[in-house]
């Protein structure tokens, strides 16, 4: 199917001659054939004309959870990829919190096959350890050959330092990326939220910033010793930013991400014991949130993630200390970032990350494969449970006015619009 996008404002700072210009974009057989002021539609060409249409290179998310296999009631891969496409993401990296955990090449093949045929590309991760139990290395090389783009035990911290050392050494043989979740659980047994004034007032066990910062310092020391490629997902404190910035200056191959909810909320929203705001890492204080916003804009934090984690209502509607950690994020991402940074910076941030996983960058240029996000940065709406496309409803942003909404995506010959 050929497509002609009409009168779209292009948002792409890497293309100075096109950035912020209104142009038509012709796509034939999945390739961008032409970008011009006025292009006439040929036969068998579908014309896309939308209100206040903006187009950018396709957005990418490095930490997305669905439920399949094992927890399909939370979200199937099929429905999750439809949610991602409607939210503007042309590619997502799938987390390993499934049952069973993907720790063999067969598991990776299953995930890739299940994700085929959708507008959004699915890139699976494999676990670092067998069963994500932190004891012995998984079949990392075989999984890499089958299409795993990185290795992560999701939010199970790699408590055994020797396991991380071995993983970083071993994966250098095939240039793979290792995730290490930044939390030392022994410093916060049964912790429920950020340790501070609010946790003391509510009488909830706290998770101090020290749990994250000590683990990052340890992991960076191991990385300096071994070499390799390390990714630290969803950092949440100002000191974590400083540690990673210093490591990068020293030449270590380390990257990090931040979740959208850590840019928007602070621990003050937990005054009502609402478990929708219960996440790991926990929501921190204002100083941390501001530091994270600044570091993301400056590139010290490499990329943002929705940290999308659908959960059953039964897992959230419990006493706060019994409720599960996690929140939705795909459908909220652009609206949040657009209000913090504006559409130009928000689109640039959402486009980051592919290179770190060895994936081709999305490029908005003639001759390139079409991988585009279409959106309206001025669209105003209030997210409701009824408007969510996700089959779970555990969003922090329900009832909050947002500005900026994706129309959908075009990737190759597939489109969600």
Short mmCIF file of C-alpha atoms in Angstrom, two decimals:
data_model
loop_
_atom_site.label_atom_id
_atom_site.label_comp_id
_atom_site.label_asym_id
_atom_site.label_seq_id
_atom_site.Cartn_x
_atom_site.Cartn_y
_atom_site.Cartn_z
CA UNK A 1 0.00 0.00 0.00
CA UNK A 2 1.30 3.43 -0.96
CA UNK A 3 0.75 6.34 1.42
CA UNK A 4 0.84 10.11 1.00
CA UNK A 5 1.05 12.18 4.18
CA UNK A 6 -0.22 15.68 3.46
CA UNK A 7 0.85 18.97 5.05
CA UNK A 8 2.72 17.52 8.02
CA UNK A 9 5.04 19.61 10.16
CA UNK A 10 8.32 17.70 10.32
CA UNK A 11 10.02 17.47 13.71
CA UNK A 12 13.58 16.27 13.14
CA UNK A 13 16.54 18.40 14.22
CA UNK A 14 18.91 16.08 12.34
CA UNK A 15 17.34 17.42 9.11
CA UNK A 16 17.82 21.23 9.38
CA UNK A 17 16.34 21.86 5.93
CA UNK A 18 13.13 20.07 6.91
CA UNK A 19 12.82 20.70 10.64
CA UNK A 20 9.62 22.63 11.50
CA UNK A 21 8.66 22.81 7.81
CA UNK A 22 5.30 21.67 6.43
CA UNK A 23 5.82 18.98 3.82
CA UNK A 24 4.12 16.12 1.99
CA UNK A 25 5.71 12.69 2.40
CA UNK A 26 5.24 9.94 -0.18
CA UNK A 27 5.75 6.33 0.92
CA UNK A 28 5.83 3.52 -1.65
CA UNK A 29 6.38 -0.15 -0.79
CA UNK A 30 7.52 0.79 2.70
CA UNK A 31 10.17 3.30 1.59
CA UNK A 32 10.08 7.10 1.77
CA UNK A 33 10.16 8.04 -1.92
CA UNK A 34 9.84 11.80 -1.73
CA UNK A 35 9.44 14.72 0.67
CA UNK A 36 8.15 17.91 -0.92
CA UNK A 37 6.04 21.04 -0.61
CA UNK A 38 3.30 19.54 -2.76
CA UNK A 39 3.09 15.96 -3.96
CA UNK A 40 0.12 14.69 -5.94
CA UNK A 41 -1.43 11.37 -4.99
CA UNK A 42 -1.14 8.66 -7.61
CA UNK A 43 -3.41 5.69 -8.21
CA UNK A 44 -3.81 3.25 -5.33
CA UNK A 45 -2.32 5.76 -2.90
CA UNK A 46 -3.96 6.35 0.46
CA UNK A 47 -3.88 10.01 1.51
CA UNK A 48 -3.42 10.82 5.21
CA UNK A 49 -4.64 14.28 6.25
CA UNK A 50 -5.05 14.99 9.95
CA UNK A 51 -5.58 18.03 12.14
CA UNK A 52 -2.34 19.78 13.19
CA UNK A 53 -0.37 16.82 11.90
CA UNK A 54 3.28 16.52 12.99
CA UNK A 55 5.69 13.77 11.95
CA UNK A 56 8.96 12.63 13.51
CA UNK A 57 11.24 9.61 13.23
CA UNK A 58 9.56 6.71 15.03
CA UNK A 59 9.64 6.57 18.83
CA UNK A 60 11.34 3.77 20.76
CA UNK A 61 10.90 2.34 24.28
CA UNK A 62 13.63 0.33 26.03
CA UNK A 63 11.55 -1.17 28.87
CA UNK A 64 8.06 -2.51 28.19
CA UNK A 65 6.25 -5.35 29.95
CA UNK A 66 3.21 -7.21 28.67
CA UNK A 67 2.09 -10.51 30.16
CA UNK A 68 2.51 -13.23 27.59
CA UNK A 69 3.53 -15.95 28.26
CA UNK A 70 2.11 -16.73 31.68
CA UNK A 71 0.20 -13.56 32.55
CA UNK A 72 -1.99 -13.02 29.50
CA UNK A 73 -4.77 -11.59 31.66
CA UNK A 74 -2.57 -8.52 32.22
CA UNK A 75 -1.83 -7.91 28.54
CA UNK A 76 -1.19 -10.14 25.55
CA UNK A 77 1.65 -9.39 23.16
CA UNK A 78 -0.88 -8.69 20.40
CA UNK A 79 -2.88 -6.15 22.42
CA UNK A 80 0.27 -4.64 23.90
CA UNK A 81 1.77 -3.98 20.47
CA UNK A 82 -1.48 -2.35 19.36
CA UNK A 83 -1.29 -0.10 22.44
CA UNK A 84 2.33 0.76 21.60
CA UNK A 85 1.46 1.61 17.99
CA UNK A 86 -1.46 3.84 18.97
CA UNK A 87 0.84 5.61 21.44
CA UNK A 88 3.36 6.37 18.69
CA UNK A 89 6.05 3.72 19.28
CA UNK A 90 7.49 2.00 16.22
CA UNK A 91 9.73 -0.24 18.34
CA UNK A 92 9.77 -1.59 21.90
CA UNK A 93 12.17 -3.74 23.92
CA UNK A 94 10.26 -6.42 25.81
CA UNK A 95 11.09 -7.09 29.45
CA UNK A 96 11.67 -10.57 30.87
CA UNK A 97 9.00 -10.64 33.60
CA UNK A 98 7.00 -13.49 32.10
CA UNK A 99 6.37 -17.08 33.16
CA UNK A 100 8.52 -18.82 32.22
CA UNK A 101 11.26 -16.23 31.99
CA UNK A 102 12.96 -16.18 28.57
CA UNK A 103 16.30 -17.87 29.30
CA UNK A 104 16.73 -20.07 26.21
CA UNK A 105 16.89 -19.47 22.47
CA UNK A 106 13.49 -21.19 22.07
CA UNK A 107 11.90 -18.60 24.35
CA UNK A 108 13.30 -15.76 22.24
CA UNK A 109 12.05 -17.38 19.02
CA UNK A 110 8.57 -17.70 20.56
CA UNK A 111 8.47 -14.01 21.50
CA UNK A 112 9.66 -12.88 18.07
CA UNK A 113 7.18 -15.10 16.25
CA UNK A 114 4.30 -13.96 18.47
CA UNK A 115 5.18 -10.33 17.78
CA UNK A 116 5.26 -10.68 14.00
CA UNK A 117 2.73 -8.95 11.77
CA UNK A 118 2.20 -5.88 13.95
CA UNK A 119 2.93 -2.25 13.14
CA UNK A 120 5.28 -1.95 16.14
CA UNK A 121 8.49 -4.00 16.15
CA UNK A 122 9.09 -6.19 19.19
CA UNK A 123 12.69 -6.71 20.31
CA UNK A 124 12.93 -9.33 23.08
CA UNK A 125 15.43 -9.47 25.92
CA UNK A 126 16.67 -12.64 27.54
CA UNK A 127 17.44 -13.08 31.21
CA UNK A 128 20.95 -12.68 32.60
CA UNK A 129 20.51 -15.72 34.85
CA UNK A 130 18.57 -18.95 34.44
CA UNK A 131 15.02 -18.33 35.57
CA UNK A 132 16.09 -14.81 36.63
CA UNK A 133 17.12 -16.41 39.93
CA UNK A 134 20.53 -14.74 40.12
CA UNK A 135 22.45 -18.00 40.45
CA UNK A 136 23.91 -19.07 37.08
CA UNK A 137 24.22 -17.45 33.66
CA UNK A 138 21.53 -18.12 31.11
CA UNK A 139 22.10 -19.24 27.51
CA UNK A 140 23.07 -15.70 26.53
CA UNK A 141 24.99 -16.42 23.34
CA UNK A 142 22.32 -18.73 21.93
CA UNK A 143 19.62 -16.18 22.77
CA UNK A 144 21.64 -13.46 21.07
CA UNK A 145 21.83 -15.57 17.90
CA UNK A 146 18.04 -15.99 18.06
CA UNK A 147 17.41 -12.23 18.32
CA UNK A 148 17.72 -11.15 21.96
CA UNK A 149 18.87 -7.51 21.92
CA UNK A 150 19.97 -7.33 25.59
CA UNK A 151 19.92 -9.27 28.85
CA UNK A 152 18.01 -8.39 31.98
CA UNK A 153 16.57 -10.05 35.07
CA UNK A 154 14.03 -7.20 34.98
CA UNK A 155 13.60 -5.79 38.50
CA UNK A 156 15.47 -8.60 40.20
CA UNK A 157 18.74 -6.96 41.22
CA UNK A 158 21.94 -8.87 40.44
CA UNK A 159 22.90 -9.30 44.08
CA UNK A 160 25.79 -11.64 43.29
CA UNK A 161 28.62 -9.39 42.06
CA UNK A 162 30.41 -12.34 40.48
CA UNK A 163 27.37 -13.01 38.27
CA UNK A 164 27.50 -9.46 36.90
CA UNK A 165 31.27 -9.76 36.43
CA UNK A 166 30.87 -13.00 34.46
CA UNK A 167 28.00 -11.57 32.38
CA UNK A 168 29.99 -8.48 31.40
CA UNK A 169 33.03 -10.58 30.51
CA UNK A 170 31.11 -13.22 28.58
CA UNK A 171 28.93 -10.84 26.53
CA UNK A 172 31.98 -9.03 25.14
CA UNK A 173 32.41 -12.03 22.84
CA UNK A 174 29.23 -11.03 20.98
CA UNK A 175 28.94 -7.32 21.86
CA UNK A 176 25.79 -7.64 23.97
CA UNK A 177 24.23 -5.24 26.46
CA UNK A 178 23.70 -6.25 30.10
CA UNK A 179 21.05 -4.61 32.31
CA UNK A 180 21.56 -4.31 36.05
CA UNK A 181 18.61 -3.08 38.09
CA UNK A 182 19.91 -0.55 40.65
CA UNK A 183 18.70 -1.64 44.05
CA UNK A 184 20.39 -3.20 47.03
CA UNK A 185 17.42 -4.91 48.66
CA UNK A 186 19.33 -5.71 51.83
CA UNK A 187 19.31 -2.01 52.66
CA UNK A 188 15.53 -1.77 52.32
CA UNK A 189 13.89 -5.06 53.33
CA UNK A 190 10.15 -4.87 52.68
CA UNK A 191 10.50 -1.22 51.63
CA UNK A 192 7.33 0.28 50.15
CA UNK A 193 8.16 3.84 49.08
CA UNK A 194 10.88 6.50 49.11
CA UNK A 195 12.40 6.91 52.55
CA UNK A 196 11.82 10.47 53.69
CA UNK A 197 9.42 12.81 55.39
CA UNK A 198 6.35 11.36 53.67
CA UNK A 199 7.17 7.73 54.50
CA UNK A 200 7.73 8.67 58.14
CA UNK A 201 4.41 10.50 58.25
CA UNK A 202 2.56 7.56 56.67
CA UNK A 203 4.32 4.93 58.72
CA UNK A 204 5.48 2.97 55.66
CA UNK A 205 8.85 1.27 55.38
CA UNK A 206 11.15 3.35 53.23
CA UNK A 207 13.53 2.64 50.35
CA UNK A 208 16.40 5.11 50.80
CA UNK A 209 18.26 6.63 47.85
CA UNK A 210 21.31 4.84 49.22
CA UNK A 211 19.92 1.49 48.01
CA UNK A 212 20.19 2.72 44.43
CA UNK A 213 23.39 4.70 44.68
CA UNK A 214 25.43 2.00 46.40
CA UNK A 215 24.37 -0.57 43.81
CA UNK A 216 25.26 1.77 40.94
CA UNK A 217 28.66 2.49 42.48
CA UNK A 218 29.30 -1.26 42.82
CA UNK A 219 28.20 -2.02 39.27
CA UNK A 220 30.33 0.77 37.82
CA UNK A 221 33.37 -0.55 39.71
CA UNK A 222 32.75 -4.01 38.23
CA UNK A 223 32.32 -2.49 34.76
CA UNK A 224 35.62 -0.64 35.10
CA UNK A 225 37.31 -3.95 35.97
CA UNK A 226 35.70 -6.09 33.27
CA UNK A 227 34.85 -3.82 30.37
CA UNK A 228 31.70 -4.64 28.44
CA UNK A 229 28.42 -2.77 27.95
CA UNK A 230 26.24 -1.97 30.95
CA UNK A 231 22.79 -0.41 31.08
CA UNK A 232 21.28 0.85 34.33
CA UNK A 233 17.50 1.13 33.89
CA UNK A 234 15.07 3.57 35.52
CA UNK A 235 17.40 5.55 37.77
CA UNK A 236 15.54 7.77 40.23
CA UNK A 237 17.96 9.96 42.22
CA UNK A 238 20.12 13.03 41.66
CA UNK A 239 23.18 11.24 43.03
CA UNK A 240 22.67 8.40 40.54
CA UNK A 241 22.88 10.97 37.74
CA UNK A 242 26.19 12.25 39.13
CA UNK A 243 27.66 8.76 39.46
CA UNK A 244 26.82 7.84 35.88
CA UNK A 245 27.98 11.19 34.49
CA UNK A 246 31.37 10.69 36.19
CA UNK A 247 31.63 7.13 34.85
CA UNK A 248 30.99 8.31 31.32
CA UNK A 249 33.70 10.96 31.67
CA UNK A 250 36.06 8.18 32.71
CA UNK A 251 35.29 6.32 29.49
CA UNK A 252 33.09 3.53 30.82
CA UNK A 253 30.57 2.07 28.37
CA UNK A 254 27.49 2.70 30.49
CA UNK A 255 24.03 3.99 29.65
CA UNK A 256 20.94 4.65 31.74
CA UNK A 257 17.26 5.45 31.44
CA UNK A 258 14.55 7.15 33.45
CA UNK A 259 10.85 6.29 33.69
CA UNK A 260 8.32 8.97 32.75
CA UNK A 261 6.60 8.87 36.15
CA UNK A 262 9.85 9.87 37.91
CA UNK A 263 9.90 13.03 35.81
CA UNK A 264 6.33 14.01 36.73
CA UNK A 265 5.41 12.76 40.21
CA UNK A 266 7.08 12.91 43.62
CA UNK A 267 6.48 10.86 46.76
CA UNK A 268 3.98 13.48 47.96
CA UNK A 269 1.24 11.83 45.84
CA UNK A 270 1.34 8.84 48.18
CA UNK A 271 -0.35 10.74 50.99
CA UNK A 272 -3.58 8.99 50.07
CA UNK A 273 -2.07 5.47 50.08
CA UNK A 274 -3.06 5.09 46.41
CA UNK A 275 -1.26 1.98 45.13
CA UNK A 276 -1.36 3.26 41.54
CA UNK A 277 1.70 5.30 42.56
CA UNK A 278 3.59 2.32 43.96
CA UNK A 279 6.56 1.68 41.67
CA UNK A 280 10.08 0.33 41.80
CA UNK A 281 12.23 2.38 42.07
CA UNK A 282 9.83 4.43 44.18
CA UNK A 283 8.78 7.98 43.42
CA UNK A 284 11.38 10.28 44.98
CA UNK A 285 11.51 13.93 46.11
CA UNK A 286 11.36 17.20 44.14
CA UNK A 287 15.13 17.60 44.03
CA UNK A 288 15.50 14.20 42.40
CA UNK A 289 12.72 14.80 39.89
CA UNK A 290 14.21 18.12 38.77
CA UNK A 291 17.69 16.59 38.45
CA UNK A 292 16.29 13.77 36.31
CA UNK A 293 14.45 16.20 34.02
CA UNK A 294 17.63 18.22 33.48
CA UNK A 295 19.86 15.19 32.93
CA UNK A 296 17.48 13.68 30.37
CA UNK A 297 17.32 16.90 28.36
CA UNK A 298 21.12 17.21 28.41
CA UNK A 299 21.71 13.58 27.41
CA UNK A 300 23.39 12.50 30.65
CA UNK A 301 20.42 10.15 30.96
CA UNK A 302 20.52 8.39 27.61
CA UNK A 303 16.85 7.69 27.07
CA UNK A 304 13.40 7.71 28.60
CA UNK A 305 11.12 4.72 29.09
CA UNK A 306 7.44 4.30 29.82
CA UNK A 307 8.39 1.39 32.14
CA UNK A 308 4.99 0.07 31.05
CA UNK A 309 3.87 -2.66 33.47
CA UNK A 310 0.22 -3.78 33.21
CA UNK A 311 -1.16 -5.47 36.33
CA UNK A 312 -4.48 -7.03 37.34
CA UNK A 313 -6.80 -4.94 39.48
CA UNK A 314 -6.47 -7.58 42.20
CA UNK A 315 -2.74 -6.93 42.36
CA UNK A 316 -3.25 -3.22 42.97
CA UNK A 317 -6.45 -2.95 45.05
CA UNK A 318 -4.93 -4.20 48.26
CA UNK A 319 -3.47 -2.73 51.41
CA UNK A 320 -0.58 -0.57 50.23
CA UNK A 321 2.11 -2.83 51.65
CA UNK A 322 0.54 -5.84 49.90
CA UNK A 323 0.01 -4.20 46.50
CA UNK A 324 2.30 -4.95 43.56
CA UNK A 325 4.85 -2.49 42.19
CA UNK A 326 4.27 -1.18 38.66
CA UNK A 327 2.29 1.20 36.45
CA UNK A 328 1.24 1.67 32.84
CA UNK A 329 3.11 4.19 30.73
CA UNK A 330 2.94 3.72 26.95
CA UNK A 331 -0.20 5.77 26.35
CA UNK A 332 0.91 8.53 28.69
CA UNK A 333 4.51 9.03 27.52
CA UNK A 334 4.20 11.73 24.89
CA UNK A 335 1.62 13.77 26.78
CA UNK A 336 3.91 13.86 29.82
CA UNK A 337 7.12 14.68 27.96
CA UNK A 338 5.41 17.22 25.72
CA UNK A 339 4.22 19.19 28.75
CA UNK A 340 7.65 19.10 30.38
CA UNK A 341 9.83 19.84 27.34
CA UNK A 342 7.64 20.80 24.37
CA UNK A 343 7.20 18.79 21.16
CA UNK A 344 10.68 19.24 19.66
CA UNK A 345 12.61 18.00 22.68
CA UNK A 346 9.98 15.39 23.57
CA UNK A 347 10.13 13.85 20.08
CA UNK A 348 13.93 13.83 20.11
CA UNK A 349 14.00 12.12 23.51
CA UNK A 350 11.45 9.50 22.45
CA UNK A 351 13.50 8.74 19.35
CA UNK A 352 16.62 7.81 21.31
CA UNK A 353 17.87 4.34 22.18
CA UNK A 354 18.02 2.11 19.11
CA UNK A 355 21.77 2.42 18.60
CA UNK A 356 22.45 1.13 22.11
CA UNK A 357 20.71 -2.13 21.17
CA UNK A 358 22.47 -2.47 17.83
CA UNK A 359 19.35 -1.46 15.90
CA UNK A 360 19.15 0.80 12.87
CA UNK A 361 18.13 4.39 13.60
CA UNK A 362 14.80 5.64 12.27
CA UNK A 363 15.51 8.32 9.64
CA UNK A 364 13.08 10.72 8.03
CA UNK A 365 14.68 11.04 4.59
CA UNK A 366 14.05 10.01 1.01
CA UNK A 367 15.29 6.50 0.29
CA UNK A 368 14.97 5.37 3.91
CA UNK A 369 12.55 2.76 5.25
CA UNK A 370 9.43 4.42 6.59
CA UNK A 371 9.49 4.43 10.39
CA UNK A 372 7.43 7.42 11.41
CA UNK A 373 5.34 8.67 14.31
CA UNK A 374 2.37 10.94 13.56
CA UNK A 375 1.03 13.16 16.33
CA UNK A 376 -0.71 16.37 17.37
CA UNK A 377 1.26 18.26 20.05
CA UNK A 378 -1.70 20.53 20.85
CA UNK A 379 -4.34 17.84 21.47
CA UNK A 380 -5.69 18.18 25.01
CA UNK A 381 -7.34 15.31 26.85
CA UNK A 382 -7.81 13.75 30.25
CA UNK A 383 -6.94 10.08 30.49
CA UNK A 384 -9.75 7.85 31.78
CA UNK A 385 -10.03 4.13 32.40
CA UNK A 386 -12.49 3.90 29.50
CA UNK A 387 -10.08 5.60 27.09
CA UNK A 388 -7.14 3.32 27.91
CA UNK A 389 -6.42 0.74 25.24
CA UNK A 390 -4.39 -1.38 27.65
CA UNK A 391 -6.35 -4.26 29.18
CA UNK A 392 -5.06 -3.22 32.60
CA UNK A 393 -5.98 0.05 34.29
CA UNK A 394 -3.05 0.75 36.63
CA UNK A 395 -2.13 4.16 35.25
CA UNK A 396 -0.85 6.94 37.50
CA UNK A 397 -2.18 9.54 35.07
CA UNK A 398 -5.91 8.78 35.26
CA UNK A 399 -7.82 12.03 35.67
CA UNK A 400 -4.80 14.21 34.88
CA UNK A 401 -5.09 16.67 31.95
CA UNK A 402 -2.40 16.00 29.33
CA UNK A 403 -1.40 17.80 26.16
CA UNK A 404 -0.07 16.05 23.07
CA UNK A 405 -1.34 12.81 21.58
CA UNK A 406 -0.10 10.38 18.94
CA UNK A 407 -2.25 9.56 15.93
CA UNK A 408 -0.28 6.36 15.36
CA UNK A 409 2.66 5.10 13.32
CA UNK A 410 3.84 4.02 9.91
CA UNK A 411 6.51 1.31 9.76
CA UNK A 412 7.35 -0.10 6.37
CA UNK A 413 4.10 -1.14 4.71
CA UNK A 414 2.27 -1.34 8.05
CA UNK A 415 0.35 1.47 9.69
CA UNK A 416 -1.82 1.87 12.79
CA UNK A 417 -3.62 4.92 11.40
#
